[in-house]
Amino acid sequence: MEITIRAEDTLSYYSHLFKVPLNLMEDSNPNISPTNMKVRGKVRIPGYISVPYVIEDGDSLWDLASAKGLHVDAILILNPTLESQLLKKDELIYIPERIGTAHTSVKTPCHYKSLVKTIQSLKKLYPFITVNTIGKSILGNSIHEIRIGRGKKKVHMNASFHANEWITTMVLMSLVNKYLHSLTNEELIRGEKASRFYEEIELSIVPMVNPDGVDLVLNGPPLKVKEEVVTINEGSEEFVHWKANIKGIDLNNQFPANWDICKRNKEPKSPASRDFPGDSPLTEPEAIAMADLAKNNSFDLVIAFHTQGEEFYWGYEGLEPPISEEIAIEFERVSGYQAIRYVNSHAGYKDWFIQEFKRPGFTIELGKGINPLPLSQFQKILKPAEEIFFAALSF
């Protein structure tokens, strides 16, 4: 929501007026400071929308404000021509309204364009977040990263490395939305004020690592690559179980953590709908973008959301630090998922992160069944994912 600056107004006053933490006000308006509060300039208020309202007989500003838990001035600031004592029947005014949590859809599968719309919506509603493009897919789709927070501790989470695991994008975006809502409403997270997490942590989110693959599973192949992907798919035009990127390379087998062992062990020796690790590590732009993201940031902890198994993996070749076990014990406690230290698997993002940086990395396998897991499992999947999400912010 945008408001117009009046004489003598300050960000601190807006913070008090709308009950939004000052740090979020400042980060939503990075070009505004006490020395350049220009009258008639615009200020963005995170966590609010302006709702039109037609005045009815008997309405008063005090009643309208009280109904929304607002100060009268919060309405006046949105309606600069309105006089506090004079409300005219049938007059159109605007009333500030705190937004609820339901700004991420769970009714239909999330493809690339719907993700872009959701990110744009969240950026408008919560302008203190930063949205970056960390790379492009084979087909030129942006790989988006969302940044939240000011802290020195850096936590990264991602989803949809695998195309038919698109439900992980929906889970992660729902959790991001809940976190943003908690921040603007000064709610408690695991018994702590949400503002503490914002000040102490910078959270990095890549909600869809493999946009081309997700769209292939959900929408079918674009004409320009249809012949190629049908050939890779052994002549079938059914792509529901496709895991790889659009070139038939499994992005979570692309990282230089014993990649040669992965190459030797995996059955496909050429592009396929799943498991083919490519002809060498880090050939695919999506994998390169994720590797560069980790190299260019000093992440303290990384979580990759996958499906399925109701378990998670937290070690690699004995290179994980001691704190990884502490975190794993807590993840297991809050989620009910089984903590597994080692599996016979290599070349994954979590594997490479642990090997490269000797810091905690986790692969979370949400839900149980056959991929892609159906939307009917969403709520069941969301709860343990939420517990892990917020537990990760506590370390």
mmCIF file of C-alpha atoms in Angstrom:
data_model
loop_
_atom_site.group_PDB
_atom_site.id
_atom_site.type_symbol
_atom_site.label_atom_id
_atom_site.label_comp_id
_atom_site.label_asym_id
_atom_site.label_seq_id
_atom_site.Cartn_x
_atom_site.Cartn_y
_atom_site.Cartn_z
ATOM 1 C CA MET A 1 0.000 0.000 0.000
ATOM 2 C CA GLU A 2 1.264 3.471 -0.861
ATOM 3 C CA ILE A 3 0.546 6.654 1.043
ATOM 4 C CA THR A 4 1.465 10.270 0.400
ATOM 5 C CA ILE A 5 3.909 11.961 2.771
ATOM 6 C CA ARG A 6 2.568 14.908 4.752
ATOM 7 C CA ALA A 7 4.485 17.654 6.508
ATOM 8 C CA GLU A 8 6.026 16.447 9.801
ATOM 9 C CA ASP A 9 5.423 12.756 9.018
ATOM 10 C CA THR A 10 8.259 10.278 9.631
ATOM 11 C CA LEU A 11 8.836 6.582 8.984
ATOM 12 C CA SER A 12 8.805 6.122 12.737
ATOM 13 C CA TYR A 13 5.339 7.676 12.902
ATOM 14 C CA TYR A 14 4.086 5.418 10.106
ATOM 15 C CA SER A 15 5.550 2.426 11.939
ATOM 16 C CA HIS A 16 3.570 3.373 15.041
ATOM 17 C CA LEU A 17 0.427 4.295 13.110
ATOM 18 C CA PHE A 18 0.187 1.033 11.173
ATOM 19 C CA LYS A 19 1.854 -1.184 13.791
ATOM 20 C CA VAL A 20 4.542 -2.336 11.369
ATOM 21 C CA PRO A 21 8.130 -2.790 12.621
ATOM 22 C CA LEU A 22 10.359 0.173 11.793
ATOM 23 C CA ASN A 23 13.051 -2.005 10.196
ATOM 24 C CA LEU A 24 10.486 -3.265 7.661
ATOM 25 C CA MET A 25 9.376 0.311 6.969
ATOM 26 C CA GLU A 26 12.984 1.339 6.360
ATOM 27 C CA ASP A 27 13.750 -1.592 4.068
ATOM 28 C CA SER A 28 10.500 -1.051 2.150
ATOM 29 C CA ASN A 29 11.556 2.547 1.495
ATOM 30 C CA PRO A 30 15.348 2.458 1.095
ATOM 31 C CA ASN A 31 15.507 5.900 -0.549
ATOM 32 C CA ILE A 32 13.709 7.644 2.300
ATOM 33 C CA SER A 33 15.454 8.908 5.422
ATOM 34 C CA PRO A 34 14.700 11.554 8.081
ATOM 35 C CA THR A 35 16.562 14.098 5.932
ATOM 36 C CA ASN A 36 14.643 13.488 2.686
ATOM 37 C CA MET A 37 11.007 13.007 3.695
ATOM 38 C CA LYS A 38 9.605 14.995 0.811
ATOM 39 C CA VAL A 39 6.059 16.256 1.200
ATOM 40 C CA ARG A 40 3.810 14.620 -1.423
ATOM 41 C CA GLY A 41 6.354 11.870 -1.923
ATOM 42 C CA LYS A 42 5.248 8.254 -1.690
ATOM 43 C CA VAL A 43 5.853 5.753 1.105
ATOM 44 C CA ARG A 44 5.132 2.041 0.906
ATOM 45 C CA ILE A 45 3.480 0.393 3.901
ATOM 46 C CA PRO A 46 4.235 -3.356 3.963
ATOM 47 C CA GLY A 47 1.525 -5.825 4.872
ATOM 48 C CA TYR A 48 -1.394 -3.571 3.908
ATOM 49 C CA ILE A 49 -3.741 -3.008 1.012
ATOM 50 C CA SER A 50 -6.130 -0.093 0.519
ATOM 51 C CA VAL A 51 -9.753 -1.191 0.203
ATOM 52 C CA PRO A 52 -12.479 0.999 -1.334
ATOM 53 C CA TYR A 53 -15.466 1.707 0.878
ATOM 54 C CA VAL A 54 -18.705 3.592 0.216
ATOM 55 C CA ILE A 55 -19.913 5.694 3.155
ATOM 56 C CA GLU A 56 -23.239 4.621 4.649
ATOM 57 C CA ASP A 57 -25.649 6.470 6.921
ATOM 58 C CA GLY A 58 -24.357 6.632 10.476
ATOM 59 C CA ASP A 59 -20.723 5.926 9.584
ATOM 60 C CA SER A 60 -18.020 7.741 11.501
ATOM 61 C CA LEU A 61 -14.274 7.650 11.042
ATOM 62 C CA TRP A 62 -13.873 6.440 14.604
ATOM 63 C CA ASP A 63 -16.202 3.486 13.988
ATOM 64 C CA LEU A 64 -14.537 2.594 10.684
ATOM 65 C CA ALA A 65 -11.070 2.786 12.222
ATOM 66 C CA SER A 66 -12.072 0.785 15.305
ATOM 67 C CA ALA A 67 -13.528 -1.972 13.167
ATOM 68 C CA LYS A 68 -10.110 -2.442 11.539
ATOM 69 C CA GLY A 69 -8.083 -1.912 14.709
ATOM 70 C CA LEU A 70 -6.669 1.347 13.307
ATOM 71 C CA HIS A 71 -6.092 4.900 14.424
ATOM 72 C CA VAL A 72 -8.338 7.446 12.662
ATOM 73 C CA ASP A 73 -5.264 9.064 11.128
ATOM 74 C CA ALA A 74 -4.519 5.825 9.275
ATOM 75 C CA ILE A 75 -7.706 6.440 7.263
ATOM 76 C CA LEU A 76 -7.136 10.175 6.906
ATOM 77 C CA ILE A 77 -3.656 9.641 5.475
ATOM 78 C CA LEU A 78 -5.162 7.553 2.657
ATOM 79 C CA ASN A 79 -7.846 10.165 1.984
ATOM 80 C CA PRO A 80 -6.113 13.567 2.096
ATOM 81 C CA THR A 81 -9.238 15.510 1.045
ATOM 82 C CA LEU A 82 -11.385 13.907 3.729
ATOM 83 C CA GLU A 83 -12.355 15.975 6.772
ATOM 84 C CA SER A 84 -12.423 14.028 9.995
ATOM 85 C CA GLN A 85 -15.888 15.206 11.044
ATOM 86 C CA LEU A 86 -17.650 15.216 7.680
ATOM 87 C CA LEU A 87 -18.544 11.921 6.044
ATOM 88 C CA LYS A 88 -20.978 12.140 3.149
ATOM 89 C CA LYS A 89 -23.287 9.251 2.345
ATOM 90 C CA ASP A 90 -22.300 7.386 -0.839
ATOM 91 C CA GLU A 91 -18.837 8.995 -0.830
ATOM 92 C CA LEU A 92 -16.034 6.650 -1.869
ATOM 93 C CA ILE A 93 -13.061 6.464 0.477
ATOM 94 C CA TYR A 94 -10.171 4.039 0.994
ATOM 95 C CA ILE A 95 -9.501 2.132 4.186
ATOM 96 C CA PRO A 96 -6.179 0.463 5.089
ATOM 97 C CA GLU A 97 -6.519 -3.260 5.679
ATOM 98 C CA ARG A 98 -3.948 -5.737 6.921
ATOM 99 C CA ILE A 99 -3.528 -8.580 4.485
ATOM 100 C CA GLY A 100 -4.182 -12.168 5.466
ATOM 101 C CA THR A 101 -1.901 -15.112 4.802
ATOM 102 C CA ALA A 102 -3.673 -16.553 1.746
ATOM 103 C CA HIS A 103 -1.612 -15.013 -1.049
ATOM 104 C CA THR A 104 -0.188 -18.243 -2.433
ATOM 105 C CA SER A 105 -2.532 -20.570 -4.303
ATOM 106 C CA VAL A 106 -2.789 -24.213 -3.287
ATOM 107 C CA LYS A 107 -5.690 -25.085 -5.576
ATOM 108 C CA THR A 108 -3.805 -25.661 -8.819
ATOM 109 C CA PRO A 109 -0.250 -26.824 -9.575
ATOM 110 C CA CYS A 110 2.379 -24.086 -9.698
ATOM 111 C CA HIS A 111 3.999 -23.656 -13.125
ATOM 112 C CA TYR A 112 6.558 -20.998 -14.027
ATOM 113 C CA LYS A 113 4.188 -18.160 -14.975
ATOM 114 C CA SER A 114 2.084 -18.647 -11.857
ATOM 115 C CA LEU A 115 5.250 -18.524 -9.747
ATOM 116 C CA VAL A 116 6.256 -15.239 -11.381
ATOM 117 C CA LYS A 117 2.839 -13.756 -10.594
ATOM 118 C CA THR A 118 3.079 -14.903 -6.983
ATOM 119 C CA ILE A 119 6.540 -13.389 -6.574
ATOM 120 C CA GLN A 120 5.340 -10.103 -8.085
ATOM 121 C CA SER A 121 2.369 -10.081 -5.723
ATOM 122 C CA LEU A 122 4.532 -10.731 -2.665
ATOM 123 C CA LYS A 123 6.988 -8.030 -3.725
ATOM 124 C CA LYS A 124 4.129 -5.534 -3.930
ATOM 125 C CA LEU A 125 2.620 -6.570 -0.600
ATOM 126 C CA TYR A 126 5.970 -6.905 1.200
ATOM 127 C CA PRO A 127 8.307 -4.401 -0.474
ATOM 128 C CA PHE A 128 11.122 -5.049 2.009
ATOM 129 C CA ILE A 129 11.965 -8.288 0.183
ATOM 130 C CA THR A 130 14.513 -8.354 -2.636
ATOM 131 C CA VAL A 131 13.953 -10.378 -5.804
ATOM 132 C CA ASN A 132 16.982 -11.335 -7.893
ATOM 133 C CA THR A 133 17.540 -13.316 -11.076
ATOM 134 C CA ILE A 134 20.447 -15.681 -10.436
ATOM 135 C CA GLY A 135 20.467 -17.205 -13.905
ATOM 136 C CA LYS A 136 18.424 -18.400 -16.860
ATOM 137 C CA SER A 137 17.154 -21.833 -17.779
ATOM 138 C CA ILE A 138 17.820 -23.539 -21.104
ATOM 139 C CA LEU A 139 14.636 -21.954 -22.499
ATOM 140 C CA GLY A 140 15.479 -18.519 -21.081
ATOM 141 C CA ASN A 141 13.211 -18.541 -18.027
ATOM 142 C CA SER A 142 14.561 -16.577 -15.085
ATOM 143 C CA ILE A 143 15.637 -18.502 -12.019
ATOM 144 C CA HIS A 144 14.400 -16.279 -9.215
ATOM 145 C CA GLU A 145 15.843 -15.765 -5.775
ATOM 146 C CA ILE A 146 13.942 -14.067 -2.941
ATOM 147 C CA ARG A 147 15.948 -12.422 -0.147
ATOM 148 C CA ILE A 148 14.475 -11.618 3.268
ATOM 149 C CA GLY A 149 16.270 -10.100 6.246
ATOM 150 C CA ARG A 150 19.289 -8.099 7.340
ATOM 151 C CA GLY A 151 21.260 -10.630 9.346
ATOM 152 C CA LYS A 152 24.838 -11.884 9.180
ATOM 153 C CA LYS A 153 23.666 -15.484 9.353
ATOM 154 C CA LYS A 154 22.734 -16.713 5.883
ATOM 155 C CA VAL A 155 20.272 -19.542 5.279
ATOM 156 C CA HIS A 156 19.375 -20.840 1.813
ATOM 157 C CA MET A 157 16.432 -23.011 0.769
ATOM 158 C CA ASN A 158 15.373 -24.240 -2.663
ATOM 159 C CA ALA A 159 12.714 -26.342 -4.364
ATOM 160 C CA SER A 160 11.882 -28.058 -7.668
ATOM 161 C CA PHE A 161 15.325 -29.260 -8.641
ATOM 162 C CA HIS A 162 13.274 -32.105 -10.090
ATOM 163 C CA ALA A 163 10.478 -31.284 -12.509
ATOM 164 C CA ASN A 164 7.859 -33.707 -11.190
ATOM 165 C CA GLU A 165 8.449 -32.436 -7.643
ATOM 166 C CA TRP A 166 6.733 -29.123 -8.436
ATOM 167 C CA ILE A 167 4.663 -29.373 -5.241
ATOM 168 C CA THR A 168 7.824 -28.403 -3.324
ATOM 169 C CA THR A 169 7.658 -24.945 -4.948
ATOM 170 C CA MET A 170 4.137 -24.509 -3.630
ATOM 171 C CA VAL A 171 5.191 -25.620 -0.152
ATOM 172 C CA LEU A 172 8.198 -23.314 -0.047
ATOM 173 C CA MET A 173 6.275 -20.295 -1.350
ATOM 174 C CA SER A 174 3.521 -20.907 1.205
ATOM 175 C CA LEU A 175 6.143 -20.899 3.956
ATOM 176 C CA VAL A 176 7.728 -17.723 2.612
ATOM 177 C CA ASN A 177 4.316 -16.087 2.604
ATOM 178 C CA LYS A 178 3.670 -17.164 6.198
ATOM 179 C CA TYR A 179 7.061 -15.829 7.280
ATOM 180 C CA LEU A 180 6.418 -12.457 5.631
ATOM 181 C CA HIS A 181 3.011 -12.241 7.287
ATOM 182 C CA SER A 182 4.585 -13.089 10.651
ATOM 183 C CA LEU A 183 7.158 -10.343 10.214
ATOM 184 C CA THR A 184 4.705 -7.561 9.376
ATOM 185 C CA ASN A 185 2.322 -8.596 12.158
ATOM 186 C CA GLU A 186 5.075 -8.982 14.783
ATOM 187 C CA GLU A 187 4.062 -12.549 15.534
ATOM 188 C CA LEU A 188 6.056 -15.084 17.512
ATOM 189 C CA ILE A 189 8.110 -17.758 15.771
ATOM 190 C CA ARG A 190 9.122 -20.651 18.017
ATOM 191 C CA GLY A 191 8.537 -18.406 21.008
ATOM 192 C CA GLU A 192 10.667 -15.549 19.651
ATOM 193 C CA LYS A 193 9.622 -12.276 18.071
ATOM 194 C CA ALA A 194 9.700 -12.553 14.293
ATOM 195 C CA SER A 195 11.675 -9.297 14.129
ATOM 196 C CA ARG A 196 14.643 -11.038 15.781
ATOM 197 C CA PHE A 197 14.883 -13.467 12.877
ATOM 198 C CA TYR A 198 14.737 -10.582 10.392
ATOM 199 C CA GLU A 199 17.611 -8.797 12.139
ATOM 200 C CA GLU A 200 19.765 -11.877 12.620
ATOM 201 C CA ILE A 201 19.177 -13.855 9.404
ATOM 202 C CA GLU A 202 19.322 -13.221 5.680
ATOM 203 C CA LEU A 203 17.135 -15.856 4.083
ATOM 204 C CA SER A 204 17.723 -16.846 0.451
ATOM 205 C CA ILE A 205 14.952 -18.706 -1.381
ATOM 206 C CA VAL A 206 15.098 -20.211 -4.884
ATOM 207 C CA PRO A 207 11.566 -21.592 -5.270
ATOM 208 C CA MET A 208 11.941 -23.183 -8.718
ATOM 209 C CA VAL A 209 15.390 -24.355 -9.781
ATOM 210 C CA ASN A 210 14.060 -26.163 -12.869
ATOM 211 C CA PRO A 211 11.354 -23.978 -14.479
ATOM 212 C CA ASP A 212 11.555 -25.612 -17.920
ATOM 213 C CA GLY A 213 11.143 -29.073 -16.444
ATOM 214 C CA VAL A 214 8.229 -28.054 -14.230
ATOM 215 C CA ASP A 215 6.422 -26.531 -17.196
ATOM 216 C CA LEU A 216 7.111 -29.643 -19.256
ATOM 217 C CA VAL A 217 5.473 -31.840 -16.613
ATOM 218 C CA LEU A 218 2.493 -29.546 -16.087
ATOM 219 C CA ASN A 219 1.918 -28.043 -19.548
ATOM 220 C CA GLY A 220 3.670 -30.323 -22.034
ATOM 221 C CA PRO A 221 6.572 -29.394 -24.318
ATOM 222 C CA PRO A 222 6.835 -26.099 -26.205
ATOM 223 C CA LEU A 223 6.728 -26.639 -29.953
ATOM 224 C CA LYS A 224 10.332 -25.602 -30.521
ATOM 225 C CA VAL A 225 11.661 -28.508 -28.435
ATOM 226 C CA LYS A 226 8.796 -30.982 -28.691
ATOM 227 C CA GLU A 227 10.519 -33.358 -31.109
ATOM 228 C CA GLU A 228 13.692 -33.399 -29.016
ATOM 229 C CA VAL A 229 12.013 -34.062 -25.655
ATOM 230 C CA VAL A 230 9.660 -36.704 -27.089
ATOM 231 C CA THR A 231 12.730 -38.507 -28.439
ATOM 232 C CA ILE A 232 14.420 -38.275 -25.021
ATOM 233 C CA ASN A 233 11.173 -39.559 -23.500
ATOM 234 C CA GLU A 234 11.378 -42.700 -25.660
ATOM 235 C CA GLY A 235 8.613 -41.536 -27.980
ATOM 236 C CA SER A 236 6.060 -40.860 -25.273
ATOM 237 C CA GLU A 237 4.191 -37.549 -25.026
ATOM 238 C CA GLU A 238 3.341 -38.257 -21.384
ATOM 239 C CA PHE A 239 5.737 -36.264 -19.201
ATOM 240 C CA VAL A 240 4.150 -36.563 -15.760
ATOM 241 C CA HIS A 241 7.116 -38.493 -14.315
ATOM 242 C CA TRP A 242 9.866 -36.374 -15.931
ATOM 243 C CA LYS A 243 12.520 -35.237 -13.405
ATOM 244 C CA ALA A 244 15.277 -33.760 -15.562
ATOM 245 C CA ASN A 245 15.726 -30.351 -17.136
ATOM 246 C CA ILE A 246 14.468 -29.770 -20.674
ATOM 247 C CA LYS A 247 17.653 -31.339 -22.118
ATOM 248 C CA GLY A 248 17.182 -34.591 -20.212
ATOM 249 C CA ILE A 249 19.864 -33.943 -17.599
ATOM 250 C CA ASP A 250 19.111 -34.502 -13.924
ATOM 251 C CA LEU A 251 20.089 -31.240 -12.239
ATOM 252 C CA ASN A 252 20.583 -32.859 -8.838
ATOM 253 C CA ASN A 253 23.225 -35.165 -10.346
ATOM 254 C CA GLN A 254 25.201 -32.256 -11.793
ATOM 255 C CA PHE A 255 27.470 -31.201 -8.946
ATOM 256 C CA PRO A 256 31.175 -32.049 -8.519
ATOM 257 C CA ALA A 257 30.861 -34.229 -5.428
ATOM 258 C CA ASN A 258 32.103 -37.616 -6.672
ATOM 259 C CA TRP A 259 30.301 -36.894 -9.912
ATOM 260 C CA ASP A 260 32.296 -39.624 -11.657
ATOM 261 C CA ILE A 261 30.872 -42.245 -9.283
ATOM 262 C CA CYS A 262 27.373 -40.938 -9.952
ATOM 263 C CA LYS A 263 28.037 -41.099 -13.700
ATOM 264 C CA ARG A 264 29.241 -44.669 -13.435
ATOM 265 C CA ASN A 265 26.386 -45.848 -11.221
ATOM 266 C CA LYS A 266 23.446 -44.218 -12.958
ATOM 267 C CA GLU A 267 21.765 -46.382 -15.572
ATOM 268 C CA PRO A 268 21.029 -43.771 -18.254
ATOM 269 C CA LYS A 269 24.120 -43.066 -20.340
ATOM 270 C CA SER A 270 22.462 -40.417 -22.482
ATOM 271 C CA PRO A 271 19.776 -37.757 -21.937
ATOM 272 C CA ALA A 272 16.712 -39.226 -20.241
ATOM 273 C CA SER A 273 13.636 -38.210 -18.314
ATOM 274 C CA ARG A 274 15.524 -38.828 -15.054
ATOM 275 C CA ASP A 275 18.900 -39.670 -13.494
ATOM 276 C CA PHE A 276 21.278 -38.847 -16.378
ATOM 277 C CA PRO A 277 24.033 -36.666 -14.824
ATOM 278 C CA GLY A 278 25.274 -35.197 -18.100
ATOM 279 C CA ASP A 279 28.640 -35.630 -19.783
ATOM 280 C CA SER A 280 30.465 -33.649 -17.091
ATOM 281 C CA PRO A 281 29.530 -31.744 -13.948
ATOM 282 C CA LEU A 282 28.032 -28.264 -14.080
ATOM 283 C CA THR A 283 27.175 -28.215 -17.762
ATOM 284 C CA GLU A 284 23.602 -27.002 -17.276
ATOM 285 C CA PRO A 285 22.784 -23.317 -16.694
ATOM 286 C CA GLU A 286 20.379 -24.123 -13.874
ATOM 287 C CA ALA A 287 23.040 -26.099 -11.969
ATOM 288 C CA ILE A 288 25.673 -23.458 -12.706
ATOM 289 C CA ALA A 289 23.378 -20.753 -11.312
ATOM 290 C CA MET A 290 22.883 -22.694 -8.089
ATOM 291 C CA ALA A 291 26.597 -23.398 -7.702
ATOM 292 C CA ASP A 292 27.473 -19.748 -8.334
ATOM 293 C CA LEU A 293 24.861 -18.661 -5.801
ATOM 294 C CA ALA A 294 26.546 -20.737 -3.113
ATOM 295 C CA LYS A 295 30.039 -19.645 -4.153
ATOM 296 C CA ASN A 296 29.117 -15.957 -4.103
ATOM 297 C CA ASN A 297 27.400 -16.126 -0.720
ATOM 298 C CA SER A 298 28.587 -17.446 2.571
ATOM 299 C CA PHE A 299 25.572 -19.591 3.378
ATOM 300 C CA ASP A 300 25.649 -21.064 6.869
ATOM 301 C CA LEU A 301 23.013 -23.682 6.116
ATOM 302 C CA VAL A 302 21.362 -25.051 2.972
ATOM 303 C CA ILE A 303 18.103 -26.964 2.597
ATOM 304 C CA ALA A 304 16.867 -28.544 -0.641
ATOM 305 C CA PHE A 305 13.205 -29.606 -0.640
ATOM 306 C CA HIS A 306 12.382 -32.734 -2.636
ATOM 307 C CA THR A 307 9.733 -35.473 -2.554
ATOM 308 C CA GLN A 308 9.124 -38.246 -1.381
ATOM 309 C CA GLY A 309 9.925 -40.477 1.618
ATOM 310 C CA GLU A 310 9.197 -38.524 4.823
ATOM 311 C CA GLU A 311 12.896 -38.543 5.630
ATOM 312 C CA PHE A 312 15.907 -36.303 5.198
ATOM 313 C CA TYR A 313 19.631 -36.696 4.539
ATOM 314 C CA TRP A 314 22.184 -34.631 6.389
ATOM 315 C CA GLY A 315 25.680 -36.061 5.929
ATOM 316 C CA TYR A 316 28.160 -36.560 3.123
ATOM 317 C CA GLU A 317 31.410 -38.531 3.274
ATOM 318 C CA GLY A 318 32.042 -37.495 6.877
ATOM 319 C CA LEU A 319 32.559 -33.872 5.789
ATOM 320 C CA GLU A 320 29.546 -32.434 7.604
ATOM 321 C CA PRO A 321 30.353 -30.319 10.707
ATOM 322 C CA PRO A 322 29.308 -31.462 14.211
ATOM 323 C CA ILE A 323 26.438 -28.959 14.359
ATOM 324 C CA SER A 324 24.755 -30.807 11.489
ATOM 325 C CA GLU A 325 23.851 -33.619 13.860
ATOM 326 C CA GLU A 326 22.321 -31.179 16.352
ATOM 327 C CA ILE A 327 20.207 -29.655 13.615
ATOM 328 C CA ALA A 328 19.224 -33.088 12.295
ATOM 329 C CA ILE A 329 18.042 -34.174 15.739
ATOM 330 C CA GLU A 330 15.854 -31.062 15.985
ATOM 331 C CA PHE A 331 14.484 -31.470 12.443
ATOM 332 C CA GLU A 332 13.608 -35.078 13.245
ATOM 333 C CA ARG A 333 11.916 -34.074 16.496
ATOM 334 C CA VAL A 334 9.738 -31.309 15.050
ATOM 335 C CA SER A 335 8.830 -32.965 11.740
ATOM 336 C CA GLY A 336 8.545 -36.639 12.621
ATOM 337 C CA TYR A 337 10.680 -37.391 9.559
ATOM 338 C CA GLN A 338 13.524 -39.908 9.821
ATOM 339 C CA ALA A 339 17.021 -38.424 9.908
ATOM 340 C CA ILE A 340 19.437 -40.382 7.695
ATOM 341 C CA ARG A 341 23.103 -39.495 7.782
ATOM 342 C CA TYR A 342 24.469 -41.275 4.733
ATOM 343 C CA VAL A 343 22.956 -42.722 1.576
ATOM 344 C CA ASN A 344 24.688 -44.195 -1.441
ATOM 345 C CA SER A 345 24.253 -41.077 -3.533
ATOM 346 C CA HIS A 346 26.590 -38.477 -5.005
ATOM 347 C CA ALA A 347 26.667 -35.314 -7.104
ATOM 348 C CA GLY A 348 23.653 -33.699 -5.416
ATOM 349 C CA TYR A 349 23.472 -30.060 -4.398
ATOM 350 C CA LYS A 350 23.491 -30.924 -0.701
ATOM 351 C CA ASP A 351 26.447 -33.287 -1.217
ATOM 352 C CA TRP A 352 28.476 -30.659 -3.038
ATOM 353 C CA PHE A 353 27.627 -27.917 -0.536
ATOM 354 C CA ILE A 354 28.849 -30.030 2.388
ATOM 355 C CA GLN A 355 31.958 -31.099 0.491
ATOM 356 C CA GLU A 356 32.796 -27.595 -0.719
ATOM 357 C CA PHE A 357 32.047 -25.541 2.387
ATOM 358 C CA LYS A 358 32.017 -28.037 5.302
ATOM 359 C CA ARG A 359 28.740 -26.525 6.492
ATOM 360 C CA PRO A 360 25.327 -28.063 7.233
ATOM 361 C CA GLY A 361 23.335 -29.172 4.216
ATOM 362 C CA PHE A 362 20.045 -31.071 4.109
ATOM 363 C CA THR A 363 17.900 -32.806 1.511
ATOM 364 C CA ILE A 364 14.319 -32.990 2.759
ATOM 365 C CA GLU A 365 12.086 -35.644 1.182
ATOM 366 C CA LEU A 366 8.532 -34.412 1.749
ATOM 367 C CA GLY A 367 5.539 -36.740 1.768
ATOM 368 C CA LYS A 368 5.132 -40.328 0.633
ATOM 369 C CA GLY A 369 3.829 -41.922 -2.525
ATOM 370 C CA ILE A 370 4.690 -41.754 -6.204
ATOM 371 C CA ASN A 371 5.984 -38.536 -7.725
ATOM 372 C CA PRO A 372 4.420 -36.224 -8.558
ATOM 373 C CA LEU A 373 2.632 -36.224 -5.220
ATOM 374 C CA PRO A 374 -0.989 -35.072 -5.609
ATOM 375 C CA LEU A 375 -2.272 -31.727 -4.336
ATOM 376 C CA SER A 376 -4.487 -33.683 -1.957
ATOM 377 C CA GLN A 377 -1.319 -34.272 0.102
ATOM 378 C CA PHE A 378 -0.430 -30.595 0.277
ATOM 379 C CA GLN A 379 -1.652 -29.819 3.797
ATOM 380 C CA LYS A 380 -0.109 -33.003 5.178
ATOM 381 C CA ILE A 381 3.202 -32.132 3.529
ATOM 382 C CA LEU A 382 3.091 -28.492 4.597
ATOM 383 C CA LYS A 383 3.116 -29.090 8.363
ATOM 384 C CA PRO A 384 6.464 -30.926 8.695
ATOM 385 C CA ALA A 385 7.983 -28.615 6.084
ATOM 386 C CA GLU A 386 6.898 -25.618 8.163
ATOM 387 C CA GLU A 387 8.456 -27.097 11.293
ATOM 388 C CA ILE A 388 11.751 -27.633 9.468
ATOM 389 C CA PHE A 389 11.607 -24.183 7.835
ATOM 390 C CA PHE A 390 11.291 -22.321 11.121
ATOM 391 C CA ALA A 391 13.628 -24.649 13.022
ATOM 392 C CA ALA A 392 16.290 -23.853 10.424
ATOM 393 C CA LEU A 393 15.936 -20.152 11.224
ATOM 394 C CA SER A 394 16.543 -20.878 14.909
ATOM 395 C CA PHE A 395 20.095 -22.236 14.483
#
